[in-house]
Amino acid sequence: MKKVLSLALVLVMMMALSISAVATTVSINDPNNVLTDHTFVAYQILAGDYDETSKTLSNITWGSGVDGEDLVAELKSDSYDAVFANKFDALDSTKVSCPSDLAAILKNFAETSAEIELFVDIAAKHTHGTGTTIVTSGTDLPYGYYLIVDTTVVSGEYAVSNAALLQVAGDDITINAKVEKPTMDKKVKENGEYNADDGYGAGYNDVATYSIGDTVPFALYSAVPDLSQYTEYEMIFKDNLSKGLTLNADSIKVTIGGVEITKGTTSGGVHTGDYHVEVAPITTANQVLPHMPEGNTLISVHIPDLKTITIDDGSGARPVKKGDKIVVTYDTVLNNSAVIGTPGNLNTAYLNFTNDPDSDSHGKTPDDQVIVFTMGLELDKVDGANTATKLKGVEFAVWKDESKSAFAVVDSNKRFAGWVAASTLTDTNSDGLTNVYDYTSAEYTAVYVTDTNGNVSIYGLDNGTYYVEETKALAGYNNIVGLIPVTIDADTVYGQTWDLSPDSALKGLANDTDSDWLTEKQIQNFGGTVLPETGGMGTVLFIAVGCVLILGASVVMVTRKKMSVYAD
């Protein structure tokens, strides 16, 4: 419906002096700047003579900006009987008195009544001519009743349209803004490093870091605007998820004024419930923004009409009202398509909303964006005596904590696939031990083996400390006993004032010399100590000396024997 902006809407039939026109100053009362740079056109509905003392019109005729015959015909339509209660049925557009008869009916309508709102809507359909563009510095308008129409194109814009029916009374005219533009904010919940509550809930801000497989919560925030000038008011939250996030559609919910409203369905244009949800992959057909690439997911949370929704906030059922907070929440999972490091996993949302009470035009809020990051780690296995020597074939496990409660598994692309509880292991290989070698999976592995460069990498880990265990050293090297802590420490800037540049949200990563967003940890192995062995040079020398002694003893014995024979 058109907005009735006049502070006084009265028609009193009375004889008065005839004044043809007056320079009228028009001002706009617009505290929220929703009508900045808007253009208004005045269409004269009723003309007449104006008395400045009594502020009444007399000798009323049809105005220059309306098709009176068509207007009367529609006002008498049976389809409006529920509102007008046949009040216009006696009008006869062929009579000279018809404009005065119409005025006599209008004067009994309250300014904010359903009758006057519907009249304005119908009158707007029967204007003709170009009207008179009004400017705040002053506009010459003949006396009469005018429909003031906001002619600014607002479809698809972050804007709203205004209009009014008012009596030009010779005094200054004030166009009061009776509509407002809703806002929309998108936030992501950080899972530990940012816990502030800035009015969105603890941890909700513009930036977050997660591991692949983690649940990542999002929220969209708006509020119920002034609905008084609308017969229907539609909101559609549009949210674009990057390829690195998988939506849990069952988690979507909407609250208004802190009360959860009813999720419904839609089919063939028929909607049930207070809202419904549509989820579709982004294609060239629905790619409305350049930063919504194909393969992303578009979520549409559709509230067909706010004016039909009632909530019970503890004080009884009531319609939603201006200022009630609207919050859309849902969960996603960071998946193995997530971007490692920058440019990150960008997510964009905006709000479509009814922005013209006289049409089905919709506006669009500015985009709001949040970003999710994930990093990784790289182990470099080298010879401790010569770090240029890389050790291939060393085996490792990565644990979640020092108590070894759960170990990390990865897919074939070295992407983190989750934590497996150690308590689930059994001695599957029958070696009398229970360890990561007992984990069996066709998709994932729990034992990481260094490559020809001595490297092991895991992609998709959050900030935090992880614990590396060397499970098998190379032959000739001592196995490292105990756990080796490795800390992923990204320089991440959280808060509500992100400037949309990924580099300003994720500024760097400690111990990342290759700039590949992998925290590097060099692990050195040393060869074992060589101990004396049997068969060594000492034994050979001992045998040689023994042989000499035996040979010498034999010579002595033979000589003594010969001497004994001669003596006999």
XYZ file of C-alpha atoms in Angstrom:
568
model
C 0.000 0.000 0.000
C 1.011 3.597 -0.525
C 2.301 5.253 2.597
C 0.068 7.974 4.069
C 2.584 10.558 5.179
C 0.370 13.537 5.907
C -0.043 14.348 9.557
C -3.642 15.417 8.942
C -5.895 13.965 6.290
C -9.244 15.751 6.447
C -11.783 16.957 3.939
C -14.360 19.483 5.107
C -16.811 20.824 2.541
C -16.971 24.599 2.887
C -17.177 27.666 0.712
C -13.849 29.487 0.526
C -11.836 31.986 -1.417
C -10.429 30.786 -4.710
C -6.646 30.644 -4.757
C -5.145 29.084 -7.860
C -1.641 28.210 -6.759
C 0.949 28.764 -4.075
C 4.722 28.306 -3.803
C 4.995 25.484 -1.309
C 8.209 24.399 0.411
C 8.548 20.643 0.689
C 10.820 19.139 3.333
C 11.634 15.507 4.023
C 11.689 14.120 7.536
C 14.107 11.243 7.008
C 16.218 10.542 10.125
C 17.559 7.265 8.716
C 18.418 8.705 5.287
C 16.325 6.175 3.411
C 15.025 8.804 0.973
C 18.326 10.479 0.112
C 18.423 11.521 -3.588
C 14.855 10.321 -4.163
C 12.549 12.047 -6.633
C 8.890 12.790 -5.785
C 6.103 13.615 -8.241
C 2.751 15.126 -7.218
C -0.437 14.010 -8.979
C -3.511 16.165 -8.299
C -6.448 13.901 -7.394
C -8.932 16.585 -6.331
C -8.853 20.311 -7.078
C -10.771 23.096 -5.383
C -10.823 26.477 -3.700
C -8.876 26.710 -0.458
C -9.661 28.778 2.627
C -6.513 29.541 4.626
C -8.460 30.260 7.811
C -10.497 27.084 7.978
C -8.006 25.080 5.879
C -10.802 23.534 3.845
C -11.513 22.942 0.172
C -14.719 23.869 -1.618
C -15.994 23.729 -5.189
C -14.170 20.427 -5.551
C -13.513 19.005 -8.998
C -11.386 16.244 -10.411
C -7.712 17.055 -10.301
C -5.434 17.227 -13.322
C -3.536 14.073 -12.417
C -6.265 11.445 -12.178
C -8.707 9.602 -14.421
C -11.775 10.135 -12.223
C -14.130 7.841 -14.156
C -11.744 4.853 -13.978
C -10.929 5.578 -10.331
C -14.615 5.529 -9.329
C -15.256 2.350 -11.316
C -12.561 0.473 -9.430
C -13.539 1.879 -6.030
C -17.010 0.378 -6.580
C -15.615 -3.072 -7.389
C -17.085 -5.904 -5.337
C -13.557 -7.210 -4.688
C -12.998 -4.335 -2.211
C -16.260 -4.697 -0.263
C -14.473 -6.312 2.697
C -12.553 -3.073 3.252
C -14.793 -0.346 1.876
C -18.113 -1.891 2.958
C -19.810 -0.530 -0.202
C -19.153 3.076 0.839
C -18.345 4.089 -2.745
C -21.226 2.272 -4.445
C -23.434 5.413 -4.667
C -20.790 7.417 -6.563
C -21.765 8.388 -10.097
C -18.843 9.555 -12.209
C -21.216 11.192 -14.717
C -22.350 13.721 -12.132
C -20.569 17.018 -11.550
C -20.870 16.420 -7.820
C -18.947 13.142 -7.963
C -15.591 14.633 -6.809
C -17.315 16.342 -3.871
C -19.153 13.133 -3.039
C -15.829 11.286 -3.037
C -14.321 13.942 -0.751
C -17.218 13.582 1.654
C -16.485 9.859 1.963
C -12.721 10.312 2.327
C -13.041 12.814 5.190
C -14.456 10.038 7.376
C -11.475 7.728 6.899
C -8.841 7.725 9.620
C -5.365 8.649 8.423
C -3.894 5.209 9.080
C -6.989 3.163 8.326
C -7.158 0.208 5.974
C -9.649 2.194 3.883
C -7.289 5.091 3.207
C -4.397 2.764 2.485
C -6.445 0.860 -0.071
C -7.744 4.093 -1.594
C -4.191 5.337 -2.073
C -3.228 2.069 -3.713
C -6.147 2.247 -6.140
C -5.635 5.945 -6.878
C -2.015 5.283 -7.770
C -3.172 2.999 -10.589
C -5.310 5.731 -12.155
C -2.958 8.703 -12.313
C -2.261 10.250 -15.700
C 0.033 12.853 -17.093
C 3.537 13.545 -15.887
C 2.565 15.159 -12.606
C 4.677 17.849 -10.988
C 8.162 17.104 -9.732
C 8.539 18.600 -6.302
C 11.766 19.937 -4.871
C 12.617 20.883 -1.319
C 13.473 24.456 -2.279
C 9.838 25.125 -3.223
C 7.300 23.988 -5.790
C 4.224 25.765 -7.188
C 1.217 23.521 -6.711
C -2.453 24.415 -7.217
C -4.539 23.704 -4.142
C -6.101 20.301 -3.846
C -5.486 16.737 -2.766
C -2.317 15.186 -4.142
C -0.864 11.762 -4.405
C 2.857 12.229 -3.787
C 4.665 9.389 -5.506
C 8.268 8.382 -4.987
C 9.361 7.699 -8.577
C 12.885 6.567 -7.736
C 13.754 3.190 -9.244
C 14.441 0.932 -6.278
C 14.096 -2.568 -7.711
C 17.277 -4.491 -7.015
C 18.764 -1.583 -5.090
C 19.464 -1.044 -1.421
C 16.584 1.421 -1.306
C 12.899 1.790 -0.457
C 10.064 3.697 -2.061
C 7.811 6.307 -0.414
C 4.470 7.850 -1.418
C 1.633 9.847 0.166
C -1.804 11.320 -0.295
C -2.036 14.759 1.294
C -3.879 18.055 1.205
C -1.822 21.014 0.051
C -2.806 23.553 2.647
C -0.621 26.502 1.763
C 1.748 25.762 4.600
C 5.035 23.930 4.198
C 4.688 20.241 3.391
C 6.692 17.618 5.242
C 7.125 14.206 3.705
C 7.707 11.853 6.599
C 9.681 8.701 5.882
C 7.455 5.853 6.964
C 9.562 3.077 5.493
C 13.032 1.880 6.345
C 15.784 -0.244 4.888
C 16.601 -3.462 6.729
C 20.175 -4.472 7.371
C 21.792 -7.894 7.200
C 24.989 -9.126 8.855
C 26.662 -12.494 8.374
C 28.936 -13.988 11.045
C 30.907 -17.188 11.577
C 31.664 -18.674 14.971
C 35.313 -19.036 15.929
C 35.824 -22.172 17.986
C 38.282 -21.019 20.611
C 40.586 -18.107 19.929
C 37.844 -15.452 19.837
C 35.152 -15.650 22.493
C 33.861 -12.067 22.666
C 30.142 -11.418 22.416
C 29.660 -8.303 20.290
C 25.906 -8.601 20.203
C 25.964 -11.620 17.898
C 26.707 -14.352 20.444
C 30.006 -15.525 21.899
C 32.634 -16.148 19.238
C 30.593 -14.917 16.262
C 32.652 -12.562 14.119
C 34.081 -12.222 10.585
C 36.996 -14.700 10.745
C 37.470 -18.292 11.925
C 39.983 -21.145 11.708
C 39.031 -24.822 11.689
C 40.255 -28.298 10.823
C 38.758 -30.281 7.974
C 35.855 -32.278 9.381
C 34.985 -29.684 12.020
C 31.485 -28.275 12.348
C 31.481 -24.588 11.389
C 28.421 -22.597 12.625
C 27.150 -19.529 10.737
C 24.482 -16.925 11.517
C 22.639 -14.208 9.596
C 21.197 -11.235 11.476
C 18.468 -8.744 10.592
C 15.457 -7.140 12.278
C 11.786 -6.578 11.570
C 11.395 -3.153 9.913
C 8.395 -0.839 10.151
C 5.648 -2.877 8.467
C 2.820 -0.380 8.914
C 2.783 0.757 5.291
C 2.746 -2.712 3.758
C 0.044 -5.305 3.274
C 2.752 -7.956 2.789
C 6.449 -7.954 3.553
C 8.813 -10.545 2.157
C 12.382 -11.365 3.150
C 14.722 -13.800 1.401
C 18.131 -14.461 2.943
C 20.585 -15.508 0.225
C 23.743 -17.217 1.422
C 26.596 -18.485 -0.714
C 28.751 -21.287 0.711
C 32.172 -21.968 -0.759
C 33.080 -25.404 -2.125
C 35.022 -26.077 1.055
C 31.876 -26.161 3.203
C 29.123 -28.774 3.281
C 25.735 -27.641 4.557
C 23.807 -29.536 7.211
C 20.372 -28.583 5.872
C 18.578 -30.010 8.901
C 20.382 -27.532 11.151
C 18.795 -24.429 9.590
C 16.485 -22.544 11.910
C 15.040 -19.050 12.151
C 14.171 -17.103 15.276
C 12.298 -13.798 15.551
C 12.399 -11.982 18.850
C 14.251 -14.970 20.289
C 11.413 -17.369 19.398
C 11.918 -20.123 16.825
C 9.385 -19.903 14.011
C 7.982 -22.772 11.983
C 9.882 -24.222 9.041
C 7.620 -25.235 6.171
C 7.865 -26.342 2.579
C 7.169 -24.919 -0.849
C 5.719 -26.599 -3.907
C 4.203 -25.082 -7.013
C 4.186 -21.637 -5.445
C 2.299 -22.869 -2.387
C 4.156 -22.264 0.888
C 3.593 -23.776 4.297
C 4.980 -22.673 7.632
C 6.504 -19.296 8.449
C 9.484 -19.857 6.171
C 10.967 -22.434 3.844
C 14.450 -23.256 2.618
C 15.804 -23.926 -0.848
C 19.326 -25.269 -1.417
C 20.898 -25.488 -4.866
C 24.348 -25.656 -6.438
C 25.403 -22.407 -8.046
C 25.390 -22.551 -11.839
C 25.557 -19.985 -14.618
C 21.759 -19.788 -14.379
C 21.666 -18.544 -10.783
C 25.112 -16.968 -10.527
C 24.109 -13.505 -9.393
C 27.492 -12.343 -8.126
C 31.002 -12.837 -9.547
C 32.313 -14.130 -6.220
C 29.735 -16.922 -6.286
C 31.576 -19.374 -8.554
C 30.002 -22.465 -10.001
C 30.162 -25.373 -7.584
C 29.381 -23.257 -4.557
C 26.093 -23.779 -2.719
C 23.308 -21.187 -2.636
C 21.011 -21.267 0.403
C 17.727 -19.333 0.215
C 15.798 -18.849 3.449
C 12.454 -17.460 2.356
C 10.027 -15.667 4.679
C 7.023 -14.979 2.401
C 5.254 -12.512 4.680
C 6.420 -11.182 8.020
C 2.963 -9.718 8.655
C 1.414 -13.176 8.987
C 3.831 -14.392 11.671
C 2.964 -14.437 15.358
C 5.309 -15.357 18.187
C 4.955 -16.009 21.882
C 7.854 -14.518 23.795
C 6.403 -15.420 27.179
C 3.807 -12.678 27.332
C 1.293 -14.287 24.990
C 0.994 -14.604 21.242
C 1.545 -11.395 19.292
C 2.437 -10.316 15.744
C 6.088 -9.624 15.091
C 6.897 -5.961 15.578
C 9.452 -3.418 14.528
C 12.833 -4.110 16.091
C 12.360 -7.840 16.710
C 15.677 -9.504 15.900
C 15.656 -12.031 13.071
C 18.423 -14.635 13.294
C 19.070 -17.423 10.799
C 21.505 -20.088 12.033
C 22.908 -23.230 10.455
C 25.880 -25.580 10.639
C 28.324 -26.644 7.971
C 31.296 -29.008 7.875
C 34.675 -27.944 6.512
C 35.309 -30.546 3.817
C 38.343 -31.821 1.913
C 37.835 -29.249 -0.850
C 38.763 -26.481 1.563
C 41.419 -24.009 0.462
C 44.578 -24.243 2.595
C 45.715 -20.841 3.869
C 44.867 -17.851 1.672
C 42.752 -16.885 -0.177
C 40.676 -18.867 2.314
C 37.115 -20.102 2.150
C 35.000 -17.022 1.470
C 31.267 -16.935 2.196
C 28.883 -14.215 1.050
C 25.314 -13.365 2.029
C 22.738 -10.675 1.320
C 19.058 -10.002 1.924
C 16.288 -9.445 -0.625
C 13.352 -7.516 0.845
C 10.113 -5.830 -0.168
C 10.962 -2.204 -0.886
C 7.843 -0.712 -2.474
C 4.422 -0.938 -0.827
C 2.778 -0.460 -4.228
C 4.441 -3.246 -6.183
C 6.280 -6.517 -5.887
C 9.625 -4.720 -6.190
C 12.445 -6.055 -4.032
C 15.588 -4.415 -2.784
C 18.928 -5.967 -1.949
C 21.230 -5.225 0.957
C 24.969 -4.874 0.403
C 26.857 -8.167 0.480
C 28.358 -9.212 3.771
C 31.255 -11.647 3.853
C 33.058 -13.855 6.339
C 36.022 -16.145 5.858
C 37.232 -19.496 7.186
C 40.867 -20.630 7.157
C 42.637 -23.933 7.666
C 46.365 -24.714 7.677
C 48.566 -27.814 8.016
C 51.889 -29.230 9.175
C 55.007 -30.690 7.530
C 57.534 -32.980 9.185
C 61.088 -32.942 7.827
C 63.090 -36.054 8.793
C 66.871 -35.628 8.561
C 70.098 -37.236 9.736
C 71.131 -35.515 12.950
C 74.825 -35.685 12.041
C 74.227 -34.225 8.581
C 70.905 -32.406 8.196
C 71.345 -32.285 4.427
C 70.658 -36.012 4.423
C 66.931 -36.638 4.149
C 65.577 -39.846 5.599
C 63.029 -41.706 3.511
C 60.769 -44.385 4.962
C 60.521 -43.182 8.570
C 57.025 -43.757 9.975
C 54.978 -41.435 12.194
C 51.604 -41.046 13.891
C 50.006 -37.736 14.931
C 48.061 -37.527 18.191
C 45.449 -35.032 19.305
C 46.855 -34.666 22.822
C 49.616 -35.863 25.122
C 47.411 -38.591 26.538
C 47.159 -40.106 23.039
C 43.376 -40.206 23.233
C 42.922 -39.955 19.451
C 45.107 -40.148 16.355
C 44.839 -38.302 13.040
C 43.924 -40.043 9.794
C 44.313 -38.618 6.282
C 42.977 -39.402 2.834
C 45.001 -40.221 -0.259
C 45.624 -36.499 -0.866
C 47.098 -36.040 2.614
C 44.004 -34.122 3.691
C 43.063 -34.455 7.318
C 40.037 -36.746 7.654
C 39.405 -36.664 11.389
C 40.410 -38.076 14.764
C 40.024 -41.747 15.651
C 39.723 -42.625 19.330
C 42.565 -44.866 20.492
C 40.069 -46.761 22.610
C 38.536 -48.198 19.443
C 41.723 -50.057 18.477
C 42.124 -53.798 18.860
C 45.078 -56.041 18.064
C 43.974 -56.667 14.497
C 47.429 -57.690 13.266
C 47.939 -60.163 16.140
C 51.386 -58.877 17.072
C 50.541 -58.673 20.750
C 50.401 -54.865 20.638
C 47.607 -52.295 20.245
C 48.696 -49.220 18.285
C 48.058 -47.255 15.103
C 49.229 -50.212 13.006
C 46.007 -51.921 14.023
C 43.918 -49.217 12.301
C 42.442 -50.491 9.047
C 40.588 -48.438 6.437
C 40.193 -48.538 2.694
C 40.049 -44.721 2.520
C 42.302 -43.362 5.223
C 45.669 -43.976 6.773
C 46.979 -43.411 10.287
C 50.685 -44.063 9.666
C 52.626 -41.456 7.705
C 55.797 -42.471 5.836
C 58.416 -39.910 4.814
C 59.062 -39.494 1.091
C 62.398 -39.168 -0.749
C 62.710 -35.634 0.620
C 62.161 -36.863 4.158
C 58.780 -35.094 4.258
C 55.376 -35.920 5.663
C 52.538 -33.382 5.215
C 49.019 -33.113 6.604
C 46.658 -30.515 5.119
C 43.626 -29.013 6.826
C 44.419 -28.450 10.500
C 43.343 -25.709 12.876
C 45.579 -23.622 15.078
C 46.778 -25.633 18.061
C 49.394 -28.075 19.339
C 49.609 -31.602 17.973
C 51.823 -34.478 19.131
C 53.989 -36.473 16.735
C 55.164 -40.005 17.503
C 57.923 -41.739 15.564
C 56.583 -45.265 15.267
C 59.387 -46.757 13.161
C 62.913 -45.466 12.551
C 65.242 -46.455 9.722
C 67.655 -49.330 10.281
C 70.830 -48.048 11.892
C 69.089 -45.097 13.543
C 67.846 -44.766 17.061
C 64.085 -44.516 17.433
C 62.884 -41.299 19.128
C 61.185 -42.083 22.408
C 58.173 -39.987 23.474
C 55.982 -37.417 21.740
C 57.169 -34.397 19.785
C 54.877 -31.332 20.133
C 54.221 -29.324 16.954
C 52.280 -26.042 17.228
C 50.363 -24.455 14.342
C 50.248 -20.757 15.172
C 48.663 -18.587 12.486
C 48.603 -14.796 12.834
C 44.824 -14.492 12.546
C 42.955 -11.220 13.025
C 39.464 -11.772 14.470
C 36.720 -9.208 15.095
C 33.847 -7.355 13.445
C 35.775 -4.963 11.197
C 37.376 -7.230 8.593
C 38.108 -5.261 5.403
C 37.336 -8.240 3.085
C 40.984 -8.824 2.168
C 42.090 -12.411 3.018
C 45.631 -11.175 3.672
C 44.437 -8.825 6.399
C 42.601 -11.655 8.169
C 45.390 -14.254 7.914
C 48.706 -12.426 8.052
C 51.128 -15.304 8.336
C 52.048 -18.636 9.884
C 54.881 -19.354 12.300
C 57.607 -21.711 11.031
C 56.400 -21.618 7.454
C 59.558 -21.009 5.430
C 58.001 -22.233 2.167
C 54.943 -19.938 2.441
C 52.658 -22.898 1.752
C 50.670 -22.519 4.994
C 52.283 -25.618 6.506
C 54.017 -25.353 9.865
C 57.393 -27.042 9.432
C 59.065 -29.216 12.090
C 62.512 -30.691 11.548
C 63.055 -33.987 13.341
C 66.583 -35.348 13.569
C 67.593 -39.001 13.864
C 71.023 -40.173 14.981
C 72.792 -43.431 14.152
C 73.260 -46.051 16.876
C 76.583 -46.544 18.869
C 78.962 -49.298 17.404
C 79.931 -51.844 20.140
C 82.881 -54.439 20.007
C 81.951 -57.703 18.281
C 83.490 -61.254 18.244
C 85.498 -61.861 15.060
C 87.041 -58.419 15.286
C 90.799 -57.489 15.016
C 91.367 -58.138 18.719
C 90.403 -61.747 18.290
C 92.615 -62.133 15.207
C 95.603 -60.708 17.076
C 94.924 -62.972 20.022
C 94.834 -66.018 17.734
C 98.062 -64.975 15.999
C 99.924 -64.544 19.279
C 98.538 -67.866 20.485
C 99.787 -69.613 17.384
C 103.299 -68.242 17.916
C 103.312 -69.425 21.507
C 102.066 -72.878 20.559
C 104.695 -73.111 17.837
C 107.434 -72.057 20.264
C 106.296 -74.603 22.845
C 106.409 -77.335 20.220
C 110.023 -76.499 19.316
C 111.072 -76.640 22.967
C 109.400 -79.984 23.441
C 111.085 -81.537 20.349
C 114.546 -80.236 21.389
C 114.195 -81.627 24.910
C 113.165 -84.995 23.507
C 116.260 -85.212 21.283
C 118.570 -84.319 24.169
C 117.034 -87.077 26.239
C 117.766 -89.685 23.537
C 121.437 -88.711 23.311
C 121.813 -88.943 27.056
C 120.625 -92.491 27.053
